[in-house]
Every structure is written in structure tokens, then in C-alpha cells.
Amino acid sequence: MHKRKLRLKFLGCLVGTAIGDALGARREGRGMSRSEDVVSLAEKLEQLIYTDDTHMTIGIAESLIESKGFNGEHMAQTFIKNYEAEPWRGYGPGPPRIFGMIKSGEAWYSAANRLYRGGSFGNGSAMRVAPVGLLYSRNLEKLRRIAYQSSSITHSHELGKEEAALQACAVALALNTPSDEEIDKETFLSRLQNFIQDRLYKEKVAQIRELLGEQDKAKVVAVLGNGMEAPRSVPTAIYCFLRQPQSYKDTVIYAISLGGDTDTIAAMAGAISGAYRGIEAVPSEWRAKLENREYIEALAENLATSVNNVNVE
Ligand code: AR6
Ligand code: MG
């Protein structure tokens, strides 16, 4: 792909994550709402303040750039450094406990096993994984390995690692589709289904296919979910994108209108949509209100350059 187009897609993905997250954060934990109400909320807000979803996405991007690829110890320490600087970003219950264990000497690859039964499958490892999807989009087996490893710092349950791989793969497929070429939904879903190994997620991808023409939001929420557990939010985010792949705005508004874990579902849907359509598809009035936008854009640019410096094959 032409360098300029790739750059616009990296920018779209990271800025798209942050705006979905920041808009969604204003409705987190509430029920379903009308799309018009979400649109007017977005108009009223003077600044878009992002949460842990974007904060940890930034951490992954920083670490991949600085380490020229994945380095677990470095990524864990980057998460910890960022968390300590801004602990008020709305982190899930698990990660701060794991950061404490790592600071007490537990290894980055084993601390997460001590949380919950068999590790966490909260959506926290998928919400932040977009930079992995961007950097390793040319090699899906490597993408899977890095997604698993990045997840295992905080989310070591099989479903936790698979969620990260599923979301990273969706970002990669979106990146690899030229923005002026229509998304073939059937092919997109078949590729995800062939890629993902866990049976539960394979079933979820099949449910996405069945729901594509569905008008009733309550049915979408009942089948796909809108919760904090990955199996009830990562497929939902992919669905939000595939319903309206041509419009970043419609994707994010729809994701938020489903209620529940709105910041994370909109962050993930926004990442996929931004990776496909690029930064120019993200409304400029939203971009102008995004906190820390220049830093996020600089990271996206650096990550795009890293594709040439990192062994991504
Ligand atoms: N068994 C039962 N419940 C689980 C398990 C398990 N093995 N794993 C996770 N949960 P956590 P996150 C449930 O704590 O994924 C922020 O608001 C459990 O209810 O690992 O980083 C973000 O914006 C647990 O409390 O944190 C996201 O919305 C929950 O999943 C969210 O938090 C979250 O798992 C990300 O949270
Ligand atoms: Mg959040």
C-alpha cells in the first residue's frame, strides 16, 4: 500500500480509538439510547477526555516503537509508568493489582495468572491491542503470537488472549482493505472465523453474520452482549463496524447507543473503522476536541514508520 495511505490509516486507527473511547465514556454503564441522543451529546461536549482504553493503547504503541517490536518487560513497565502518572483514567479492577504484583517482583508473564480463576477474560486486553494489529498486519501468525503475549501481561485466560488476537486481526483486515474498496462482509467474517481458534469466538462470529440486517438493538445486545467480559464485547465491536463500514461516525454512534461498556466497545469499533477508512473519515469537529491529539497522532506516525524498522515477518 502507498505510504501516505498507510499513514492515514494508522492515524485513523489510533485517533479513532481515542474518540470512540472518550465519547463512549460519557455513557458507560447506562442502558441503550437513541442514536440522535448520542449525536447531540457529542455536539455538546467541549473536550473529549479518553480513559484507560486509550491510555493503554498509547502504552502498547510506545513500547512497540521504543523496543522495535514486542518486549514484555518493557511493555509491562510502560503500562505501570503510565498508570502511575494518571491513575484516574478509569482502569478496570484487575490491571492495577497486577501492576502492584509486578512492582513487588513477580514476572510480567506470570503475575496475571494469579488473578481470577485462570486469569482475566475482561475486555481490557482487546481494547488496547490496535497497535499490534497495525504493526503485524502482514503476518497474521506473528500478530497472533504478539497479541497473546501483550495480553498475558494482564489477561492470561485463554479467552483473554484470544480476544486480543481477534480484535488485532479485525484491525489488520481493515487496514489491509483499501479505503476506497468496499468491505466484503462475508469474506471479512470468514477470515476472522478461520483465524480465531476458540470455539466460543467462532460461534460469536457466526452470530455476527446472522445479525447483520437486524433492526432491533435489544436483540443485538441479547445475542452479542455489551458487557466487560471479552466474549460479550469484542464480537459486538466487530459487528458495529460491519453494520456500517463506510461511516466512522455511524459506527461509533451505534456502538454507544447499545449501552453497557460503551467506551470500550466504541474504542474497539472505532479502531477497526479508523484502520479501514483512515483519519479523513473521522469527523473533524470531533478530532478538534480530542485531548492530547497531537501526541496520539505523533505516535501513529511513528508506528507507521516502525513497520520498516521492526521485524514484522
Ligand atoms: N472470571 C469471572 N469474571 C471475570 C474473569 C474470570 N476469569 N475475568 C474477568 N472477569 P479485569 P479489564 C470480569 O478486572 O479487563 C475499564 O472500565 C470481572 O467482572 O481484568 O482491564 C475499561 O474501560 C472483572 O471485574 O479488567 C473496560 O471497560 C471484569 O471482567 C474494562 O474496565 C474486568 O476484568 C476493562 O477491564
Ligand atoms: Mg475505559
JSON list of C-alpha atoms in Angstrom, two decimals, residues 65-286:
[
{"chain": "A", "resi": 65, "resn": "ILE", "atom": "CA", "xyz": [8.08, 1.74, 18.95]},
{"chain": "A", "resi": 66, "resn": "GLU", "atom": "CA", "xyz": [10.75, 2.07, 21.66]},
{"chain": "A", "resi": 67, "resn": "SER", "atom": "CA", "xyz": [11.55, -1.66, 21.75]},
{"chain": "A", "resi": 68, "resn": "LYS", "atom": "CA", "xyz": [11.37, -2.05, 17.96]},
{"chain": "A", "resi": 69, "resn": "GLY", "atom": "CA", "xyz": [8.82, -4.83, 18.46]},
{"chain": "A", "resi": 70, "resn": "PHE", "atom": "CA", "xyz": [7.43, -6.72, 21.45]},
{"chain": "A", "resi": 71, "resn": "ASN", "atom": "CA", "xyz": [9.33, -6.77, 24.73]},
{"chain": "A", "resi": 72, "resn": "GLY", "atom": "CA", "xyz": [7.18, -8.00, 27.62]},
{"chain": "A", "resi": 73, "resn": "GLU", "atom": "CA", "xyz": [9.19, -6.47, 30.44]},
{"chain": "A", "resi": 74, "resn": "HIS", "atom": "CA", "xyz": [9.32, -3.11, 28.67]},
{"chain": "A", "resi": 75, "resn": "MET", "atom": "CA", "xyz": [5.59, -3.17, 27.87]},
{"chain": "A", "resi": 76, "resn": "ALA", "atom": "CA", "xyz": [4.67, -4.04, 31.47]},
{"chain": "A", "resi": 77, "resn": "GLN", "atom": "CA", "xyz": [6.89, -1.25, 32.79]},
{"chain": "A", "resi": 78, "resn": "THR", "atom": "CA", "xyz": [5.36, 1.20, 30.29]},
{"chain": "A", "resi": 79, "resn": "PHE", "atom": "CA", "xyz": [1.84, 0.27, 31.50]},
{"chain": "A", "resi": 80, "resn": "ILE", "atom": "CA", "xyz": [2.96, 0.80, 35.09]},
{"chain": "A", "resi": 81, "resn": "LYS", "atom": "CA", "xyz": [4.65, 4.13, 34.38]},
{"chain": "A", "resi": 82, "resn": "ASN", "atom": "CA", "xyz": [1.59, 5.46, 32.54]},
{"chain": "A", "resi": 83, "resn": "TYR", "atom": "CA", "xyz": [-0.80, 4.18, 35.21]},
{"chain": "A", "resi": 84, "resn": "GLU", "atom": "CA", "xyz": [1.19, 5.82, 37.99]},
{"chain": "A", "resi": 85, "resn": "ALA", "atom": "CA", "xyz": [1.22, 9.13, 36.14]},
{"chain": "A", "resi": 86, "resn": "GLU", "atom": "CA", "xyz": [-2.58, 9.09, 35.55]},
{"chain": "A", "resi": 87, "resn": "PRO", "atom": "CA", "xyz": [-4.27, 6.50, 37.76]},
{"chain": "A", "resi": 88, "resn": "TRP", "atom": "CA", "xyz": [-7.61, 8.29, 37.42]},
{"chain": "A", "resi": 89, "resn": "ARG", "atom": "CA", "xyz": [-8.25, 7.14, 33.85]},
{"chain": "A", "resi": 90, "resn": "GLY", "atom": "CA", "xyz": [-10.89, 4.57, 34.88]},
{"chain": "A", "resi": 91, "resn": "TYR", "atom": "CA", "xyz": [-8.82, 1.37, 34.85]},
{"chain": "A", "resi": 92, "resn": "GLY", "atom": "CA", "xyz": [-10.62, -1.98, 35.25]},
{"chain": "A", "resi": 93, "resn": "PRO", "atom": "CA", "xyz": [-10.24, -3.72, 38.62]},
{"chain": "A", "resi": 94, "resn": "GLY", "atom": "CA", "xyz": [-7.57, -6.21, 37.51]},
{"chain": "A", "resi": 95, "resn": "PRO", "atom": "CA", "xyz": [-4.68, -4.30, 35.92]},
{"chain": "A", "resi": 96, "resn": "PRO", "atom": "CA", "xyz": [-3.73, -2.09, 38.92]},
{"chain": "A", "resi": 97, "resn": "ARG", "atom": "CA", "xyz": [-3.50, -5.21, 41.10]},
{"chain": "A", "resi": 98, "resn": "ILE", "atom": "CA", "xyz": [-1.21, -6.85, 38.56]},
{"chain": "A", "resi": 99, "resn": "PHE", "atom": "CA", "xyz": [0.94, -3.72, 38.33]},
{"chain": "A", "resi": 100, "resn": "GLY", "atom": "CA", "xyz": [1.38, -3.95, 42.10]},
{"chain": "A", "resi": 101, "resn": "MET", "atom": "CA", "xyz": [2.47, -7.60, 41.85]},
{"chain": "A", "resi": 102, "resn": "ILE", "atom": "CA", "xyz": [4.98, -6.83, 39.10]},
{"chain": "A", "resi": 103, "resn": "LYS", "atom": "CA", "xyz": [6.37, -3.96, 41.15]},
{"chain": "A", "resi": 104, "resn": "SER", "atom": "CA", "xyz": [6.82, -6.40, 44.04]},
{"chain": "A", "resi": 105, "resn": "GLY", "atom": "CA", "xyz": [8.98, -8.65, 41.88]},
{"chain": "A", "resi": 106, "resn": "GLU", "atom": "CA", "xyz": [6.54, -11.01, 40.13]},
{"chain": "A", "resi": 107, "resn": "ALA", "atom": "CA", "xyz": [7.50, -11.64, 36.47]},
{"chain": "A", "resi": 108, "resn": "TRP", "atom": "CA", "xyz": [5.45, -9.88, 33.75]},
{"chain": "A", "resi": 109, "resn": "TYR", "atom": "CA", "xyz": [4.45, -13.22, 32.25]},
{"chain": "A", "resi": 110, "resn": "SER", "atom": "CA", "xyz": [3.19, -14.86, 35.44]},
{"chain": "A", "resi": 111, "resn": "ALA", "atom": "CA", "xyz": [1.57, -12.14, 37.58]},
{"chain": "A", "resi": 112, "resn": "ALA", "atom": "CA", "xyz": [-1.73, -12.23, 35.63]},
{"chain": "A", "resi": 113, "resn": "ASN", "atom": "CA", "xyz": [-2.23, -15.94, 36.34]},
{"chain": "A", "resi": 114, "resn": "ARG", "atom": "CA", "xyz": [-2.90, -15.08, 39.96]},
{"chain": "A", "resi": 115, "resn": "LEU", "atom": "CA", "xyz": [-5.95, -13.00, 39.11]},
{"chain": "A", "resi": 116, "resn": "TYR", "atom": "CA", "xyz": [-9.43, -14.56, 38.90]},
{"chain": "A", "resi": 117, "resn": "ARG", "atom": "CA", "xyz": [-9.72, -18.26, 38.13]},
{"chain": "A", "resi": 118, "resn": "GLY", "atom": "CA", "xyz": [-7.31, -18.99, 35.28]},
{"chain": "A", "resi": 119, "resn": "GLY", "atom": "CA", "xyz": [-6.61, -15.32, 34.58]},
{"chain": "A", "resi": 120, "resn": "SER", "atom": "CA", "xyz": [-8.82, -12.50, 33.34]},
{"chain": "A", "resi": 121, "resn": "PHE", "atom": "CA", "xyz": [-11.05, -12.51, 30.28]},
{"chain": "A", "resi": 122, "resn": "GLY", "atom": "CA", "xyz": [-12.16, -8.92, 30.80]},
{"chain": "A", "resi": 123, "resn": "ASN", "atom": "CA", "xyz": [-12.09, -6.89, 27.59]},
{"chain": "A", "resi": 124, "resn": "GLY", "atom": "CA", "xyz": [-9.02, -4.95, 28.76]},
{"chain": "A", "resi": 125, "resn": "SER", "atom": "CA", "xyz": [-6.53, -6.75, 26.52]},
{"chain": "A", "resi": 126, "resn": "ALA", "atom": "CA", "xyz": [-8.58, -6.29, 23.33]},
{"chain": "A", "resi": 127, "resn": "MET", "atom": "CA", "xyz": [-9.38, -2.62, 23.99]},
{"chain": "A", "resi": 128, "resn": "ARG", "atom": "CA", "xyz": [-5.66, -1.71, 23.80]},
{"chain": "A", "resi": 129, "resn": "VAL", "atom": "CA", "xyz": [-4.39, -4.10, 21.12]},
{"chain": "A", "resi": 130, "resn": "ALA", "atom": "CA", "xyz": [-4.94, -2.00, 17.97]},
{"chain": "A", "resi": 131, "resn": "PRO", "atom": "CA", "xyz": [-1.22, -1.06, 17.56]},
{"chain": "A", "resi": 132, "resn": "VAL", "atom": "CA", "xyz": [-0.38, -4.78, 17.37]},
{"chain": "A", "resi": 133, "resn": "GLY", "atom": "CA", "xyz": [-2.98, -5.20, 14.61]},
{"chain": "A", "resi": 134, "resn": "LEU", "atom": "CA", "xyz": [-1.44, -2.29, 12.70]},
{"chain": "A", "resi": 135, "resn": "LEU", "atom": "CA", "xyz": [2.19, -3.29, 13.07]},
{"chain": "A", "resi": 136, "resn": "TYR", "atom": "CA", "xyz": [1.82, -7.00, 12.32]},
{"chain": "A", "resi": 137, "resn": "SER", "atom": "CA", "xyz": [-0.95, -6.86, 9.72]},
{"chain": "A", "resi": 138, "resn": "ARG", "atom": "CA", "xyz": [1.22, -8.57, 7.09]},
{"chain": "A", "resi": 139, "resn": "ASN", "atom": "CA", "xyz": [1.73, -11.71, 9.13]},
{"chain": "A", "resi": 140, "resn": "LEU", "atom": "CA", "xyz": [-1.31, -12.98, 10.99]},
{"chain": "A", "resi": 141, "resn": "GLU", "atom": "CA", "xyz": [0.54, -15.81, 12.75]},
{"chain": "A", "resi": 142, "resn": "LYS", "atom": "CA", "xyz": [3.03, -13.35, 14.20]},
{"chain": "A", "resi": 143, "resn": "LEU", "atom": "CA", "xyz": [0.14, -11.00, 15.01]},
{"chain": "A", "resi": 144, "resn": "ARG", "atom": "CA", "xyz": [-1.49, -13.82, 16.97]},
{"chain": "A", "resi": 145, "resn": "ARG", "atom": "CA", "xyz": [1.68, -14.52, 18.97]},
{"chain": "A", "resi": 146, "resn": "ILE", "atom": "CA", "xyz": [2.27, -10.86, 19.82]},
{"chain": "A", "resi": 147, "resn": "ALA", "atom": "CA", "xyz": [-1.41, -10.30, 20.67]},
{"chain": "A", "resi": 148, "resn": "TYR", "atom": "CA", "xyz": [-1.27, -13.29, 23.06]},
{"chain": "A", "resi": 149, "resn": "GLN", "atom": "CA", "xyz": [1.94, -12.06, 24.66]},
{"chain": "A", "resi": 150, "resn": "SER", "atom": "CA", "xyz": [0.69, -8.49, 25.07]},
{"chain": "A", "resi": 151, "resn": "SER", "atom": "CA", "xyz": [-2.49, -9.88, 26.62]},
{"chain": "A", "resi": 152, "resn": "SER", "atom": "CA", "xyz": [-0.72, -12.19, 29.02]},
{"chain": "A", "resi": 153, "resn": "ILE", "atom": "CA", "xyz": [0.73, -9.23, 30.95]},
{"chain": "A", "resi": 154, "resn": "THR", "atom": "CA", "xyz": [-2.73, -8.65, 32.45]},
{"chain": "A", "resi": 155, "resn": "HIS", "atom": "CA", "xyz": [-5.20, -11.07, 30.80]},
{"chain": "A", "resi": 156, "resn": "SER", "atom": "CA", "xyz": [-3.85, -14.61, 30.76]},
{"chain": "A", "resi": 157, "resn": "HIS", "atom": "CA", "xyz": [-7.11, -16.59, 30.44]},
{"chain": "A", "resi": 158, "resn": "GLU", "atom": "CA", "xyz": [-7.38, -18.41, 27.08]},
{"chain": "A", "resi": 159, "resn": "LEU", "atom": "CA", "xyz": [-10.43, -16.27, 26.26]},
{"chain": "A", "resi": 160, "resn": "GLY", "atom": "CA", "xyz": [-8.43, -13.19, 27.23]},
{"chain": "A", "resi": 161, "resn": "LYS", "atom": "CA", "xyz": [-5.58, -13.98, 24.85]},
{"chain": "A", "resi": 162, "resn": "GLU", "atom": "CA", "xyz": [-7.96, -14.97, 22.06]},
{"chain": "A", "resi": 163, "resn": "GLU", "atom": "CA", "xyz": [-9.96, -11.73, 22.40]},
{"chain": "A", "resi": 164, "resn": "ALA", "atom": "CA", "xyz": [-6.81, -9.72, 21.84]},
{"chain": "A", "resi": 165, "resn": "ALA", "atom": "CA", "xyz": [-5.93, -11.81, 18.79]},
{"chain": "A", "resi": 166, "resn": "LEU", "atom": "CA", "xyz": [-9.47, -11.46, 17.40]},
{"chain": "A", "resi": 167, "resn": "GLN", "atom": "CA", "xyz": [-9.53, -7.67, 17.75]},
{"chain": "A", "resi": 168, "resn": "ALA", "atom": "CA", "xyz": [-5.98, -7.33, 16.39]},
{"chain": "A", "resi": 169, "resn": "CYS", "atom": "CA", "xyz": [-6.94, -9.47, 13.40]},
{"chain": "A", "resi": 170, "resn": "ALA", "atom": "CA", "xyz": [-10.04, -7.32, 12.72]},
{"chain": "A", "resi": 171, "resn": "VAL", "atom": "CA", "xyz": [-7.83, -4.20, 12.78]},
{"chain": "A", "resi": 172, "resn": "ALA", "atom": "CA", "xyz": [-5.33, -5.85, 10.41]},
{"chain": "A", "resi": 173, "resn": "LEU", "atom": "CA", "xyz": [-8.02, -6.94, 7.93]},
{"chain": "A", "resi": 174, "resn": "ALA", "atom": "CA", "xyz": [-9.48, -3.42, 7.98]},
{"chain": "A", "resi": 175, "resn": "LEU", "atom": "CA", "xyz": [-6.02, -1.90, 7.45]},
{"chain": "A", "resi": 176, "resn": "ASN", "atom": "CA", "xyz": [-5.31, -4.21, 4.55]},
{"chain": "A", "resi": 177, "resn": "THR", "atom": "CA", "xyz": [-8.53, -3.27, 2.73]},
{"chain": "A", "resi": 178, "resn": "PRO", "atom": "CA", "xyz": [-8.03, -0.10, 0.66]},
{"chain": "A", "resi": 179, "resn": "SER", "atom": "CA", "xyz": [-10.31, 2.65, 1.98]},
{"chain": "A", "resi": 180, "resn": "ASP", "atom": "CA", "xyz": [-11.92, 3.15, -1.41]},
{"chain": "A", "resi": 181, "resn": "GLU", "atom": "CA", "xyz": [-12.69, -0.54, -1.82]},
{"chain": "A", "resi": 182, "resn": "GLU", "atom": "CA", "xyz": [-15.95, -1.80, -0.36]},
{"chain": "A", "resi": 183, "resn": "ILE", "atom": "CA", "xyz": [-15.61, -4.23, 2.56]},
{"chain": "A", "resi": 184, "resn": "ASP", "atom": "CA", "xyz": [-16.84, -7.68, 1.59]},
{"chain": "A", "resi": 185, "resn": "LYS", "atom": "CA", "xyz": [-18.57, -8.55, 4.87]},
{"chain": "A", "resi": 186, "resn": "GLU", "atom": "CA", "xyz": [-18.79, -12.25, 4.09]},
{"chain": "A", "resi": 187, "resn": "THR", "atom": "CA", "xyz": [-15.07, -12.52, 3.33]},
{"chain": "A", "resi": 188, "resn": "PHE", "atom": "CA", "xyz": [-14.16, -10.38, 6.37]},
{"chain": "A", "resi": 189, "resn": "LEU", "atom": "CA", "xyz": [-16.15, -12.68, 8.68]},
{"chain": "A", "resi": 190, "resn": "SER", "atom": "CA", "xyz": [-14.83, -15.90, 7.07]},
{"chain": "A", "resi": 191, "resn": "ARG", "atom": "CA", "xyz": [-11.27, -14.70, 7.55]},
{"chain": "A", "resi": 192, "resn": "LEU", "atom": "CA", "xyz": [-11.95, -13.93, 11.22]},
{"chain": "A", "resi": 193, "resn": "GLN", "atom": "CA", "xyz": [-13.65, -17.27, 11.70]},
{"chain": "A", "resi": 194, "resn": "ASN", "atom": "CA", "xyz": [-10.75, -19.18, 10.12]},
{"chain": "A", "resi": 195, "resn": "PHE", "atom": "CA", "xyz": [-8.23, -17.19, 12.14]},
{"chain": "A", "resi": 196, "resn": "ILE", "atom": "CA", "xyz": [-9.74, -17.50, 15.60]},
{"chain": "A", "resi": 197, "resn": "GLN", "atom": "CA", "xyz": [-9.15, -20.81, 17.37]},
{"chain": "A", "resi": 198, "resn": "ASP", "atom": "CA", "xyz": [-11.53, -20.75, 20.29]},
{"chain": "A", "resi": 199, "resn": "ARG", "atom": "CA", "xyz": [-14.93, -22.34, 19.65]},
{"chain": "A", "resi": 200, "resn": "LEU", "atom": "CA", "xyz": [-16.87, -19.70, 21.58]},
{"chain": "A", "resi": 201, "resn": "TYR", "atom": "CA", "xyz": [-15.50, -16.88, 19.41]},
{"chain": "A", "resi": 202, "resn": "LYS", "atom": "CA", "xyz": [-16.11, -18.93, 16.24]},
{"chain": "A", "resi": 203, "resn": "GLU", "atom": "CA", "xyz": [-19.76, -19.14, 17.29]},
{"chain": "A", "resi": 204, "resn": "LYS", "atom": "CA", "xyz": [-19.83, -15.42, 18.04]},
{"chain": "A", "resi": 205, "resn": "VAL", "atom": "CA", "xyz": [-18.53, -14.60, 14.57]},
{"chain": "A", "resi": 206, "resn": "ALA", "atom": "CA", "xyz": [-21.32, -16.77, 13.12]},
{"chain": "A", "resi": 207, "resn": "GLN", "atom": "CA", "xyz": [-23.83, -14.78, 15.19]},
{"chain": "A", "resi": 208, "resn": "ILE", "atom": "CA", "xyz": [-22.45, -11.51, 13.82]},
{"chain": "A", "resi": 209, "resn": "ARG", "atom": "CA", "xyz": [-23.23, -12.79, 10.32]},
{"chain": "A", "resi": 210, "resn": "GLU", "atom": "CA", "xyz": [-26.81, -13.68, 11.27]},
{"chain": "A", "resi": 211, "resn": "LEU", "atom": "CA", "xyz": [-27.45, -10.29, 12.89]},
{"chain": "A", "resi": 212, "resn": "LEU", "atom": "CA", "xyz": [-26.16, -8.07, 10.09]},
{"chain": "A", "resi": 213, "resn": "GLY", "atom": "CA", "xyz": [-29.62, -6.92, 8.92]},
{"chain": "A", "resi": 214, "resn": "GLU", "atom": "CA", "xyz": [-31.11, -6.72, 12.43]},
{"chain": "A", "resi": 215, "resn": "GLN", "atom": "CA", "xyz": [-33.01, -3.54, 13.31]},
{"chain": "A", "resi": 216, "resn": "ASP", "atom": "CA", "xyz": [-33.76, -4.38, 16.93]},
{"chain": "A", "resi": 217, "resn": "LYS", "atom": "CA", "xyz": [-30.89, -3.20, 19.17]},
{"chain": "A", "resi": 218, "resn": "ALA", "atom": "CA", "xyz": [-32.25, -5.17, 22.12]},
{"chain": "A", "resi": 219, "resn": "LYS", "atom": "CA", "xyz": [-31.81, -8.37, 20.13]},
{"chain": "A", "resi": 220, "resn": "VAL", "atom": "CA", "xyz": [-28.23, -7.43, 19.20]},
{"chain": "A", "resi": 221, "resn": "VAL", "atom": "CA", "xyz": [-27.43, -6.81, 22.86]},
{"chain": "A", "resi": 222, "resn": "ALA", "atom": "CA", "xyz": [-29.17, -10.01, 23.95]},
{"chain": "A", "resi": 223, "resn": "VAL", "atom": "CA", "xyz": [-27.18, -12.14, 21.48]},
{"chain": "A", "resi": 224, "resn": "LEU", "atom": "CA", "xyz": [-23.76, -10.43, 21.30]},
{"chain": "A", "resi": 225, "resn": "GLY", "atom": "CA", "xyz": [-23.72, -8.57, 24.63]},
{"chain": "A", "resi": 226, "resn": "ASN", "atom": "CA", "xyz": [-22.41, -5.21, 25.79]},
{"chain": "A", "resi": 227, "resn": "GLY", "atom": "CA", "xyz": [-20.50, -6.18, 28.93]},
{"chain": "A", "resi": 228, "resn": "MET", "atom": "CA", "xyz": [-16.98, -6.01, 30.31]},
{"chain": "A", "resi": 229, "resn": "GLU", "atom": "CA", "xyz": [-16.19, -9.65, 29.52]},
{"chain": "A", "resi": 230, "resn": "ALA", "atom": "CA", "xyz": [-14.45, -10.04, 26.17]},
{"chain": "A", "resi": 231, "resn": "PRO", "atom": "CA", "xyz": [-16.84, -12.62, 24.67]},
{"chain": "A", "resi": 232, "resn": "ARG", "atom": "CA", "xyz": [-19.64, -10.14, 25.29]},
{"chain": "A", "resi": 233, "resn": "SER", "atom": "CA", "xyz": [-17.95, -7.09, 23.79]},
{"chain": "A", "resi": 234, "resn": "VAL", "atom": "CA", "xyz": [-15.24, -7.81, 21.21]},
{"chain": "A", "resi": 235, "resn": "PRO", "atom": "CA", "xyz": [-17.66, -9.51, 18.76]},
{"chain": "A", "resi": 236, "resn": "THR", "atom": "CA", "xyz": [-20.11, -6.65, 19.41]},
{"chain": "A", "resi": 237, "resn": "ALA", "atom": "CA", "xyz": [-17.49, -4.10, 18.36]},
{"chain": "A", "resi": 238, "resn": "ILE", "atom": "CA", "xyz": [-16.73, -6.01, 15.15]},
{"chain": "A", "resi": 239, "resn": "TYR", "atom": "CA", "xyz": [-20.47, -6.15, 14.49]},
{"chain": "A", "resi": 240, "resn": "CYS", "atom": "CA", "xyz": [-20.83, -2.38, 14.98]},
{"chain": "A", "resi": 241, "resn": "PHE", "atom": "CA", "xyz": [-18.15, -1.84, 12.33]},
{"chain": "A", "resi": 242, "resn": "LEU", "atom": "CA", "xyz": [-19.59, -4.32, 9.84]},
{"chain": "A", "resi": 243, "resn": "ARG", "atom": "CA", "xyz": [-23.09, -2.86, 10.06]},
{"chain": "A", "resi": 244, "resn": "GLN", "atom": "CA", "xyz": [-21.86, 0.46, 8.68]},
{"chain": "A", "resi": 245, "resn": "PRO", "atom": "CA", "xyz": [-18.30, 0.05, 7.41]},
{"chain": "A", "resi": 246, "resn": "GLN", "atom": "CA", "xyz": [-18.44, 3.18, 5.27]},
{"chain": "A", "resi": 247, "resn": "SER", "atom": "CA", "xyz": [-19.02, 5.55, 8.19]},
{"chain": "A", "resi": 248, "resn": "TYR", "atom": "CA", "xyz": [-16.75, 6.02, 11.21]},
{"chain": "A", "resi": 249, "resn": "LYS", "atom": "CA", "xyz": [-19.33, 8.30, 12.76]},
{"chain": "A", "resi": 250, "resn": "ASP", "atom": "CA", "xyz": [-22.25, 5.87, 12.38]},
{"chain": "A", "resi": 251, "resn": "THR", "atom": "CA", "xyz": [-20.11, 3.00, 13.69]},
{"chain": "A", "resi": 252, "resn": "VAL", "atom": "CA", "xyz": [-19.20, 4.83, 16.89]},
{"chain": "A", "resi": 253, "resn": "ILE", "atom": "CA", "xyz": [-22.66, 6.31, 17.46]},
{"chain": "A", "resi": 254, "resn": "TYR", "atom": "CA", "xyz": [-24.27, 2.91, 17.01]},
{"chain": "A", "resi": 255, "resn": "ALA", "atom": "CA", "xyz": [-21.76, 1.26, 19.38]},
{"chain": "A", "resi": 256, "resn": "ILE", "atom": "CA", "xyz": [-22.50, 3.81, 22.10]},
{"chain": "A", "resi": 257, "resn": "SER", "atom": "CA", "xyz": [-26.25, 3.55, 21.56]},
{"chain": "A", "resi": 258, "resn": "LEU", "atom": "CA", "xyz": [-26.09, -0.14, 22.57]},
{"chain": "A", "resi": 259, "resn": "GLY", "atom": "CA", "xyz": [-25.27, 0.88, 26.16]},
{"chain": "A", "resi": 260, "resn": "GLY", "atom": "CA", "xyz": [-23.20, -1.11, 28.68]},
{"chain": "A", "resi": 261, "resn": "ASP", "atom": "CA", "xyz": [-19.41, -0.92, 28.34]},
{"chain": "A", "resi": 262, "resn": "THR", "atom": "CA", "xyz": [-19.78, 1.86, 25.78]},
{"chain": "A", "resi": 263, "resn": "ASP", "atom": "CA", "xyz": [-16.28, 3.34, 25.99]},
{"chain": "A", "resi": 264, "resn": "THR", "atom": "CA", "xyz": [-14.57, 0.04, 25.28]},
{"chain": "A", "resi": 265, "resn": "ILE", "atom": "CA", "xyz": [-16.97, -1.17, 22.58]},
{"chain": "A", "resi": 266, "resn": "ALA", "atom": "CA", "xyz": [-16.80, 2.21, 20.82]},
{"chain": "A", "resi": 267, "resn": "ALA", "atom": "CA", "xyz": [-12.99, 2.30, 21.20]},
{"chain": "A", "resi": 268, "resn": "MET", "atom": "CA", "xyz": [-12.63, -1.11, 19.56]},
{"chain": "A", "resi": 269, "resn": "ALA", "atom": "CA", "xyz": [-15.21, -0.43, 16.82]},
{"chain": "A", "resi": 270, "resn": "GLY", "atom": "CA", "xyz": [-13.57, 2.97, 16.23]},
{"chain": "A", "resi": 271, "resn": "ALA", "atom": "CA", "xyz": [-10.14, 1.34, 15.91]},
{"chain": "A", "resi": 272, "resn": "ILE", "atom": "CA", "xyz": [-11.34, -1.04, 13.20]},
{"chain": "A", "resi": 273, "resn": "SER", "atom": "CA", "xyz": [-13.28, 1.65, 11.36]},
{"chain": "A", "resi": 274, "resn": "GLY", "atom": "CA", "xyz": [-10.37, 4.12, 11.52]},
{"chain": "A", "resi": 275, "resn": "ALA", "atom": "CA", "xyz": [-7.95, 1.46, 10.25]},
{"chain": "A", "resi": 276, "resn": "TYR", "atom": "CA", "xyz": [-10.18, 0.92, 7.23]},
{"chain": "A", "resi": 277, "resn": "ARG", "atom": "CA", "xyz": [-11.34, 4.42, 6.35]},
{"chain": "A", "resi": 278, "resn": "GLY", "atom": "CA", "xyz": [-8.40, 6.46, 7.66]},
{"chain": "A", "resi": 279, "resn": "ILE", "atom": "CA", "xyz": [-8.23, 9.72, 9.59]},
{"chain": "A", "resi": 280, "resn": "GLU", "atom": "CA", "xyz": [-10.09, 11.69, 6.94]},
{"chain": "A", "resi": 281, "resn": "ALA", "atom": "CA", "xyz": [-13.26, 9.73, 7.73]},
{"chain": "A", "resi": 282, "resn": "VAL", "atom": "CA", "xyz": [-13.17, 10.82, 11.39]},
{"chain": "A", "resi": 283, "resn": "PRO", "atom": "CA", "xyz": [-15.30, 13.98, 11.76]},
{"chain": "A", "resi": 284, "resn": "SER", "atom": "CA", "xyz": [-13.01, 17.00, 12.05]},
{"chain": "A", "resi": 285, "resn": "GLU", "atom": "CA", "xyz": [-15.20, 18.61, 14.76]},
{"chain": "A", "resi": 286, "resn": "TRP", "atom": "CA", "xyz": [-14.59, 15.53, 16.93]}
]
